[in-house]
PDB file of C-alpha atoms in Angstrom:
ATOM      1  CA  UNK A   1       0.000   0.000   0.000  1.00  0.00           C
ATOM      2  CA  UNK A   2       1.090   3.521  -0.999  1.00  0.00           C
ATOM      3  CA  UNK A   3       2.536   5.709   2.560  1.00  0.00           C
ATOM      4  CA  UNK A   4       4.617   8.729   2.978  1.00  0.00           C
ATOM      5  CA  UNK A   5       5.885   9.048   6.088  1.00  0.00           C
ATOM      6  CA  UNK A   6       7.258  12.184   7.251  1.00  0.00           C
ATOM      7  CA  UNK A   7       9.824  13.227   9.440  1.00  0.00           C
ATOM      8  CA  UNK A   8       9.108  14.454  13.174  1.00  0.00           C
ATOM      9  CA  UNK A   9       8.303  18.038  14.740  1.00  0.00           C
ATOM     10  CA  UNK A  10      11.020  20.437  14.468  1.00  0.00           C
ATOM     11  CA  UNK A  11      11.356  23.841  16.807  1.00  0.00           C
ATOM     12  CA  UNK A  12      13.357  26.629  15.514  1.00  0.00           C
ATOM     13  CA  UNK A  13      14.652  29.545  16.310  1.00  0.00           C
ATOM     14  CA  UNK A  14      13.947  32.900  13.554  1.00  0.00           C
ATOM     15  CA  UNK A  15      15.773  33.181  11.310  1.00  0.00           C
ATOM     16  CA  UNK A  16      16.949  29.223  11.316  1.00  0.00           C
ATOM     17  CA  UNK A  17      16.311  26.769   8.189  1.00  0.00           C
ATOM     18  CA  UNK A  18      14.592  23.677   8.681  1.00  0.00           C
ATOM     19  CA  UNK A  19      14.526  20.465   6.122  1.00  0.00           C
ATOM     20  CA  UNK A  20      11.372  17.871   6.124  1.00  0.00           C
ATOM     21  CA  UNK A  21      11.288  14.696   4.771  1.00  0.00           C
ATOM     22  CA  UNK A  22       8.769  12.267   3.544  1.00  0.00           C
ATOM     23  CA  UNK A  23       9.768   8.724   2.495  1.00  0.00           C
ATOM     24  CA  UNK A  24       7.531   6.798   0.001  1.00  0.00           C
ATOM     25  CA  UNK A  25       6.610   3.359  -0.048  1.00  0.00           C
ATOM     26  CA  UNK A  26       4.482   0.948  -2.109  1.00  0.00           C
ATOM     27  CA  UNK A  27       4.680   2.623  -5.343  1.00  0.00           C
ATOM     28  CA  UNK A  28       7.458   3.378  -7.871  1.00  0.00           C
ATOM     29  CA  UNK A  29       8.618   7.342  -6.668  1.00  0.00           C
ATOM     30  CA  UNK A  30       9.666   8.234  -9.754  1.00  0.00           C
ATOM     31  CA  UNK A  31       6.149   7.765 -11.422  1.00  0.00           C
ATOM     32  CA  UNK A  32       4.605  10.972  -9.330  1.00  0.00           C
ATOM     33  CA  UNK A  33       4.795  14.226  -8.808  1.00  0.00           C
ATOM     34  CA  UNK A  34       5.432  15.085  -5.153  1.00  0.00           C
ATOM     35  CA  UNK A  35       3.623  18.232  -3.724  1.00  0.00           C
ATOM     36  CA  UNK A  36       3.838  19.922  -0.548  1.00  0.00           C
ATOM     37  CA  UNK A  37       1.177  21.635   1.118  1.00  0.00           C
ATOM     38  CA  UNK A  38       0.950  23.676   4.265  1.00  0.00           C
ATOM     39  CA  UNK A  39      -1.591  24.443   6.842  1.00  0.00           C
ATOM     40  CA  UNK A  40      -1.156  27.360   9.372  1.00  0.00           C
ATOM     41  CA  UNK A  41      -3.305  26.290  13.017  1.00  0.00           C
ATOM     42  CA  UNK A  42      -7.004  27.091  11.708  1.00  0.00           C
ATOM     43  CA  UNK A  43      -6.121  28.398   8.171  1.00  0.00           C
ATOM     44  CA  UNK A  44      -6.211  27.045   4.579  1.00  0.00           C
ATOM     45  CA  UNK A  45      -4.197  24.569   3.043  1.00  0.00           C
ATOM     46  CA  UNK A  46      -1.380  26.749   1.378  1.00  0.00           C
ATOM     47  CA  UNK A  47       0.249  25.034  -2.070  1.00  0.00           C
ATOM     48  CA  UNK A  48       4.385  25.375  -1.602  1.00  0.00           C
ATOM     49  CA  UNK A  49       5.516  23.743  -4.926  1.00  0.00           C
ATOM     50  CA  UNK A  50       6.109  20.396  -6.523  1.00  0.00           C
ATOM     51  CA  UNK A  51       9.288  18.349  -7.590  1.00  0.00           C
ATOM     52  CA  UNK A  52       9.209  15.520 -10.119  1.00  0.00           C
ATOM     53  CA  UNK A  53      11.460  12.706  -8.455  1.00  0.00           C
ATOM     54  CA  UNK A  54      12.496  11.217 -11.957  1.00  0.00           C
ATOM     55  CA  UNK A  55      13.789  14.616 -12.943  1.00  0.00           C
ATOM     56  CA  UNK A  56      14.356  16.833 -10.163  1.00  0.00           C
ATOM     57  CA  UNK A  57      12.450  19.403 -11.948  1.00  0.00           C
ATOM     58  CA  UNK A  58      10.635  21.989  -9.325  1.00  0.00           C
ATOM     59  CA  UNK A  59       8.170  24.522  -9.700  1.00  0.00           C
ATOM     60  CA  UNK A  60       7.219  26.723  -6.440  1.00  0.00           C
ATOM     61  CA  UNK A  61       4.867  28.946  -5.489  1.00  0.00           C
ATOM     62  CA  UNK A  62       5.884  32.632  -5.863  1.00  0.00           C
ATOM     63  CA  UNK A  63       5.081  33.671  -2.041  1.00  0.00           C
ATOM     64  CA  UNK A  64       8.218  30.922  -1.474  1.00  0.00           C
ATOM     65  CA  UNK A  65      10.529  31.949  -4.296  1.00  0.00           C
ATOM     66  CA  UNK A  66      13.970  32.079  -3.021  1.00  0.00           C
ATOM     67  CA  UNK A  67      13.102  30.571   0.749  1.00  0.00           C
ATOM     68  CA  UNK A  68      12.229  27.313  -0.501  1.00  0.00           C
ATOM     69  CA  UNK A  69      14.253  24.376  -1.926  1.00  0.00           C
ATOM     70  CA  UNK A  70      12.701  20.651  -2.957  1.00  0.00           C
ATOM     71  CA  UNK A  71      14.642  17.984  -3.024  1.00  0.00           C
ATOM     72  CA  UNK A  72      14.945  14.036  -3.200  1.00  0.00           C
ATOM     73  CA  UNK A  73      16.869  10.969  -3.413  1.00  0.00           C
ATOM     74  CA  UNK A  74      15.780   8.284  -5.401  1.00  0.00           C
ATOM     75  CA  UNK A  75      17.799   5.585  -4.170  1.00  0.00           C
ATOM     76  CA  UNK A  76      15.775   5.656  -0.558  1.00  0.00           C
ATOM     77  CA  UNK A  77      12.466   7.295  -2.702  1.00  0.00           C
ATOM     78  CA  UNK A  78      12.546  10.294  -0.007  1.00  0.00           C
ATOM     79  CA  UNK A  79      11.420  13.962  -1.019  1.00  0.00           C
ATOM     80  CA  UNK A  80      12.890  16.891   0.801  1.00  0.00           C
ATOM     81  CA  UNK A  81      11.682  20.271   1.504  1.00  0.00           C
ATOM     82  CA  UNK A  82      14.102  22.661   3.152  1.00  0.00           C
ATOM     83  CA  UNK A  83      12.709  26.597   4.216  1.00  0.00           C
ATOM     84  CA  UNK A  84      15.028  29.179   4.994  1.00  0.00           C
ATOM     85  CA  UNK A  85      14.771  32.775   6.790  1.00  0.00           C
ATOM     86  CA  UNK A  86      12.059  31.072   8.916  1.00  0.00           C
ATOM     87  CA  UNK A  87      10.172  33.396  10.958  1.00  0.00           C
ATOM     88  CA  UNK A  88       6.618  33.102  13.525  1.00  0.00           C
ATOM     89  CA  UNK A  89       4.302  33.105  10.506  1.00  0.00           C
ATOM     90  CA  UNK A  90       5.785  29.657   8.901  1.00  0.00           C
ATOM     91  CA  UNK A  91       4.558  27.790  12.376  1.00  0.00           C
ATOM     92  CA  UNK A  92       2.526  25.215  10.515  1.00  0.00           C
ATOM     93  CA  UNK A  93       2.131  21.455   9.609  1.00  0.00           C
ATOM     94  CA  UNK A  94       3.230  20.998   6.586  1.00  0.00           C
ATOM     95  CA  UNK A  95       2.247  17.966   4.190  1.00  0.00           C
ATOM     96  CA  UNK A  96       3.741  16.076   1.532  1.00  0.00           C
ATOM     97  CA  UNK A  97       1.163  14.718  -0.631  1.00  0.00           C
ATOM     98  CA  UNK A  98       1.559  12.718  -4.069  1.00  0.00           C
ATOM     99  CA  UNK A  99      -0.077  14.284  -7.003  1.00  0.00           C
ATOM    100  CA  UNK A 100      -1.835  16.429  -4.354  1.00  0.00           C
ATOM    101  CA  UNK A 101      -4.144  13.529  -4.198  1.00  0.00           C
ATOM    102  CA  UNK A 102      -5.013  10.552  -2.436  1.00  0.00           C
ATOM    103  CA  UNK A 103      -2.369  10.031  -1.102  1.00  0.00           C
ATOM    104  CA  UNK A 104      -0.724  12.517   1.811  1.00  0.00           C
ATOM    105  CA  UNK A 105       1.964  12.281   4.389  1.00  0.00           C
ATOM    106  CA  UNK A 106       1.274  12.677   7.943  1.00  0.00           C
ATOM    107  CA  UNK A 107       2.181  16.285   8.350  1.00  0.00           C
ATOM    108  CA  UNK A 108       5.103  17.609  10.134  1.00  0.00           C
ATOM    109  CA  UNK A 109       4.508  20.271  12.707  1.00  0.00           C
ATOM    110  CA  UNK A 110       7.187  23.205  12.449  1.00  0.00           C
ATOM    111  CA  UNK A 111       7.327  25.579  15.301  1.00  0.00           C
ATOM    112  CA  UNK A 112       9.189  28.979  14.630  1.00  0.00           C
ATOM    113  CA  UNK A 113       9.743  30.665  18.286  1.00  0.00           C
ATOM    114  CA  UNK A 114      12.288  32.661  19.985  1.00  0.00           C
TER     115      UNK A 114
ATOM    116  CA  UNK B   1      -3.579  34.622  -7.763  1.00  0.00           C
ATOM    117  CA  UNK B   2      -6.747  32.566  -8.588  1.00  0.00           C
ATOM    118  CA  UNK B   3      -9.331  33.244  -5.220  1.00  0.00           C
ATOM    119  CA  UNK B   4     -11.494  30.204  -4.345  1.00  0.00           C
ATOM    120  CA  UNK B   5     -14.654  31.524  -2.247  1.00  0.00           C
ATOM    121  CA  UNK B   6     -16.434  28.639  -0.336  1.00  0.00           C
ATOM    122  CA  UNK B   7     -19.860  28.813   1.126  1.00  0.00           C
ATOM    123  CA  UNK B   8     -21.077  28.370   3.622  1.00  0.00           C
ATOM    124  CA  UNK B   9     -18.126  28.584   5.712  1.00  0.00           C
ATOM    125  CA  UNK B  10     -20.231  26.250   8.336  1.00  0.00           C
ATOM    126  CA  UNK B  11     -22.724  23.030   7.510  1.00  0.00           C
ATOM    127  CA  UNK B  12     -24.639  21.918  10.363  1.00  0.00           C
ATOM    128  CA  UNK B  13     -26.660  18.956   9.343  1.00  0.00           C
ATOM    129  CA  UNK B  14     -28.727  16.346  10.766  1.00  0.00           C
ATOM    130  CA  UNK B  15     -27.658  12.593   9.640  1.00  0.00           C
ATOM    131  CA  UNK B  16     -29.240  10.987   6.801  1.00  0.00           C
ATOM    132  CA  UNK B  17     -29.739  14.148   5.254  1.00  0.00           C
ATOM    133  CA  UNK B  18     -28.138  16.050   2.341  1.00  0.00           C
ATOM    134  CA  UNK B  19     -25.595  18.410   2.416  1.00  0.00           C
ATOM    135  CA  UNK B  20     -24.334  21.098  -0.184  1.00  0.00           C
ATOM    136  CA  UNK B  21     -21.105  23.300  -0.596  1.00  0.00           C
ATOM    137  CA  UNK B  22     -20.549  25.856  -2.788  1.00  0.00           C
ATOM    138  CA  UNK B  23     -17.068  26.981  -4.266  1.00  0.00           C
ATOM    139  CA  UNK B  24     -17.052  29.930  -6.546  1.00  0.00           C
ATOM    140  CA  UNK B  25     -13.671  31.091  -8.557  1.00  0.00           C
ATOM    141  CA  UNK B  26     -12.699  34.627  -8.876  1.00  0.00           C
ATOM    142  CA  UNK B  27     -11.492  33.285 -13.344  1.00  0.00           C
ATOM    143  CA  UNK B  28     -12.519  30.630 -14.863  1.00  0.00           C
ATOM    144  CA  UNK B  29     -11.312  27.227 -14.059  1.00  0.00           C
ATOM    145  CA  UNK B  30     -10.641  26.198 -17.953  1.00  0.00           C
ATOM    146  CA  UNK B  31      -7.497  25.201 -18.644  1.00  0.00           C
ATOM    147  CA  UNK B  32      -5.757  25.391 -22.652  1.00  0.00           C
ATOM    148  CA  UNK B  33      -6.453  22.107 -22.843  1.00  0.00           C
ATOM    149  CA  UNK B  34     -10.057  22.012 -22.080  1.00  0.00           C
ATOM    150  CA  UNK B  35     -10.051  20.223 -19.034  1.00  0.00           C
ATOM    151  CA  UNK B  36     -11.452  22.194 -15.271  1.00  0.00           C
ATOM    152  CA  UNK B  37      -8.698  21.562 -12.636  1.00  0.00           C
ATOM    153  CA  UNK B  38     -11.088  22.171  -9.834  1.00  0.00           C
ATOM    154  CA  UNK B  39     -10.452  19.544  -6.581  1.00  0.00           C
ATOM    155  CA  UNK B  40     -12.236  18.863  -3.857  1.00  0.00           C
ATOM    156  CA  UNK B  41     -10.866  17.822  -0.475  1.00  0.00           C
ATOM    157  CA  UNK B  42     -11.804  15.974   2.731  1.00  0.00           C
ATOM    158  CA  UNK B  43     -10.143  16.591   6.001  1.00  0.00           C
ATOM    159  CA  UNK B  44     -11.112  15.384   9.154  1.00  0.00           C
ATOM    160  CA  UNK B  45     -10.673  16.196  12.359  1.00  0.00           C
ATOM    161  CA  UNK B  46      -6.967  15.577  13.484  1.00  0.00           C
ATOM    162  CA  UNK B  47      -6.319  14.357  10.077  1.00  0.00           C
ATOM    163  CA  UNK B  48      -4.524  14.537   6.647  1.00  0.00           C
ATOM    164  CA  UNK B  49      -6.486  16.243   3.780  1.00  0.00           C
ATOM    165  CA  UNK B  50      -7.439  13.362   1.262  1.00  0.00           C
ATOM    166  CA  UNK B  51      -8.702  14.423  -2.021  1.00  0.00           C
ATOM    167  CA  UNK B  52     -12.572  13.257  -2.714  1.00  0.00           C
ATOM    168  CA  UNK B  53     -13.253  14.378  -6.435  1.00  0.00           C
ATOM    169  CA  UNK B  54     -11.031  15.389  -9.345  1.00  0.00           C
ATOM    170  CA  UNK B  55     -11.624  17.542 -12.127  1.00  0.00           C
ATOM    171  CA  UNK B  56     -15.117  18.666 -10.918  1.00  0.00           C
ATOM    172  CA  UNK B  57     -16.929  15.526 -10.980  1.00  0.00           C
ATOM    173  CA  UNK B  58     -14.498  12.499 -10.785  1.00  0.00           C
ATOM    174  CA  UNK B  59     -14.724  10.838  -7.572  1.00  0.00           C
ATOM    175  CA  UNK B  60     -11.554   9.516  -6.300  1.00  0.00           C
ATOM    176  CA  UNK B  61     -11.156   5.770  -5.659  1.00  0.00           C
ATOM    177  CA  UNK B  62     -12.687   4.190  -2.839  1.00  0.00           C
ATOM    178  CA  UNK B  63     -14.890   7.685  -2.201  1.00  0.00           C
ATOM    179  CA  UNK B  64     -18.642   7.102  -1.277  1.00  0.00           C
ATOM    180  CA  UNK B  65     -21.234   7.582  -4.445  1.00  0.00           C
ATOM    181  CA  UNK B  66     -23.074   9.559  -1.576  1.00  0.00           C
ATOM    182  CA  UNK B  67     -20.206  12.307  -2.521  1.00  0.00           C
ATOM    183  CA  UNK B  68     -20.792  13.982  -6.106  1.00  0.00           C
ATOM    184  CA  UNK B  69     -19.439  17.090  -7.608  1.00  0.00           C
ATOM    185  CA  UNK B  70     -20.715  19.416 -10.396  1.00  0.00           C
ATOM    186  CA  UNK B  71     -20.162  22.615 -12.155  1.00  0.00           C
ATOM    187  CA  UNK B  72     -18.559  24.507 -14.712  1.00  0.00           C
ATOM    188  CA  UNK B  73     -16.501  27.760 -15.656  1.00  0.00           C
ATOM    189  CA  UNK B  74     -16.591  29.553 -12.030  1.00  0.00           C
ATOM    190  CA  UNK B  75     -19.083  27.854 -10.194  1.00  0.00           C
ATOM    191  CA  UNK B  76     -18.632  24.943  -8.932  1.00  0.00           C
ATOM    192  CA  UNK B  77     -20.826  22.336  -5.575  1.00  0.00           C
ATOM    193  CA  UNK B  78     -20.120  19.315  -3.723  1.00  0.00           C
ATOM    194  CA  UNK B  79     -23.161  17.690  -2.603  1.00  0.00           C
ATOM    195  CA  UNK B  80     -23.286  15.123  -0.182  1.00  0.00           C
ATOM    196  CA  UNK B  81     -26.540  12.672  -0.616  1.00  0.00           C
ATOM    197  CA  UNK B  82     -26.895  11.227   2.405  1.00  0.00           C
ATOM    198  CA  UNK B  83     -24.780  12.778   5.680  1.00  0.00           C
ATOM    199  CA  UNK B  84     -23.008  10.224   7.809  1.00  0.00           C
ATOM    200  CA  UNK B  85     -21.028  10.679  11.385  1.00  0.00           C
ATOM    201  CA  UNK B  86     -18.012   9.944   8.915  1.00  0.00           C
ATOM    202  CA  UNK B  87     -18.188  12.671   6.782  1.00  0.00           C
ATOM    203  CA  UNK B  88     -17.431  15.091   9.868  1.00  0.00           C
ATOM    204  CA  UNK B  89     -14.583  17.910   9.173  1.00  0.00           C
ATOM    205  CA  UNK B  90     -13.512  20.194   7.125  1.00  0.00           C
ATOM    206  CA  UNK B  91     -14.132  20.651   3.268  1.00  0.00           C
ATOM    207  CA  UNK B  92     -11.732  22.783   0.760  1.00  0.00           C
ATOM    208  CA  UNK B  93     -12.199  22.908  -2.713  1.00  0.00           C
ATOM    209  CA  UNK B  94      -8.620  23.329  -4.728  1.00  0.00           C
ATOM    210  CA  UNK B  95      -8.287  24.811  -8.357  1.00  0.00           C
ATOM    211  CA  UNK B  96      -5.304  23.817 -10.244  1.00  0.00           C
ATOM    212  CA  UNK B  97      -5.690  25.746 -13.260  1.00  0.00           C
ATOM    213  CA  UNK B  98      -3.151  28.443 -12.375  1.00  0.00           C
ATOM    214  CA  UNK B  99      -0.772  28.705  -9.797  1.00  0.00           C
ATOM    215  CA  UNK B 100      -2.797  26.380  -7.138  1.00  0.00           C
ATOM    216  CA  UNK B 101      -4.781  28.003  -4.309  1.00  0.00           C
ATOM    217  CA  UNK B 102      -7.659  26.322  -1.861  1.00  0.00           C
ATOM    218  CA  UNK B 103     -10.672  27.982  -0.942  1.00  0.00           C
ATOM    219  CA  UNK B 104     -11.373  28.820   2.634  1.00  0.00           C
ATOM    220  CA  UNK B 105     -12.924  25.387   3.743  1.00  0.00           C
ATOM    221  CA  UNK B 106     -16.750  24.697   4.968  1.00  0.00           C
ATOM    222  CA  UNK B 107     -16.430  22.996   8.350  1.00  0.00           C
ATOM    223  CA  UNK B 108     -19.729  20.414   8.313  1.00  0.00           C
ATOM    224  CA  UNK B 109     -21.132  19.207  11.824  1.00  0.00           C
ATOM    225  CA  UNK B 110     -23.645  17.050  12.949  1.00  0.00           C
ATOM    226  CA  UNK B 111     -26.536  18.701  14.259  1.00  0.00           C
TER     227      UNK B 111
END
């Protein structure tokens, strides 16, 4: 069965970077586009950008040009997302989801606090 | 960017009856190649969203037939046949025609 399993809660400081993972299983990872989503506590899902794992081609949202960096490896079918300049308003879960469809990671709760 | 307006922003409704959400664009949803990216998306309390229909009307596998969704150009409803316990949480629609933005989400209860 298709999972994504993400890594665990981070804290960080402003200003800090911080780097989620999300590990796929039960499919081939190079067949899908991997998407990744955040939520901010009682807001709207926010779109961040996708990377095709066969490729490495990204595409990202403009609000995250430049802050934002998608990764993976193929050989352990793990997707990457890495935010920089972090600061109070990036405290959210955020989601790695294939083909933005059925199939979603956990979430990953990042906390940005002095 | 594209903005998705949901309403309402609050469903209470008793079980076993039918339930409707409404999810209007601020362009149309038409993409160059004549297909409607517009999404619609479960998420339950404490959970993941999951995606429930695809291009306006496809339902996503293993999705209840109780789920359907219509609509065309900038207007666009999810309606909900029959309302179980299950089908508590919150409800986004998604357009994917241009850069990709999520409406505001409905939040349904039980009443």
């Amino acid at each position: 069965q298709v999972q994504l399993v993400q890594s665990g809660a981070e804290v960080k400081k402003p200003g800090a970077s911080v780097k989620v993972s999300c590990k796929a299983s039960g499919y081939t990872f190079t067949d899908n586009y991997m998407h990744w989503v955040r939520q901010a506590p009682g807001q709207r899902p926010e779109w961040m950008g996708w990377i095709k794992p066969n490729s490495g081609d990204t595409n990202y949202a403009q609000k995250f040009q430049g802050r934002v960096t998608m990764t993976r490896d193929t050989s352990i079918s793990t997707a990457y997302m890495e935010l920089s300049e972090l600061t109070s308003d990036d405290t959210a879960v955020y989601y790695c989801a294939r083909d933005l469809g059925l199939y979603w990671g956990q979430g990953t709760l990042v906390t940005v606090s002095s | 960017d594209v903005v998705m307006t949901q309403s309402p922003l609050s469903l209470p409704v008793t079980l076993g009856q039918p339930a409707s959400i409404s999810c209007r664009s601020s362009q149309s949803l038409v993409y160059s190649d004549g297909k409607t990216y517009l999404n619609w998306f479960q998420q339950r309390p404490g959970q993941s969203p999951r995606r429930l229909i695809y291009e306006v009307s496809n339902r996503d596998s293993g999705v209840p037939d109780r789920f359907s969704g219509s609509g065309s150009g900038t207007d666009f409803t999810l309606k909900i046949s029959r309302v179980e316990a299950e089908d508590v949480g919150i409800y986004y629609c998604l357009q994917g025609t241009q850069t990709i933005t999520f409406g505001q989400g409905t939040r349904l209860e039980i009443k």
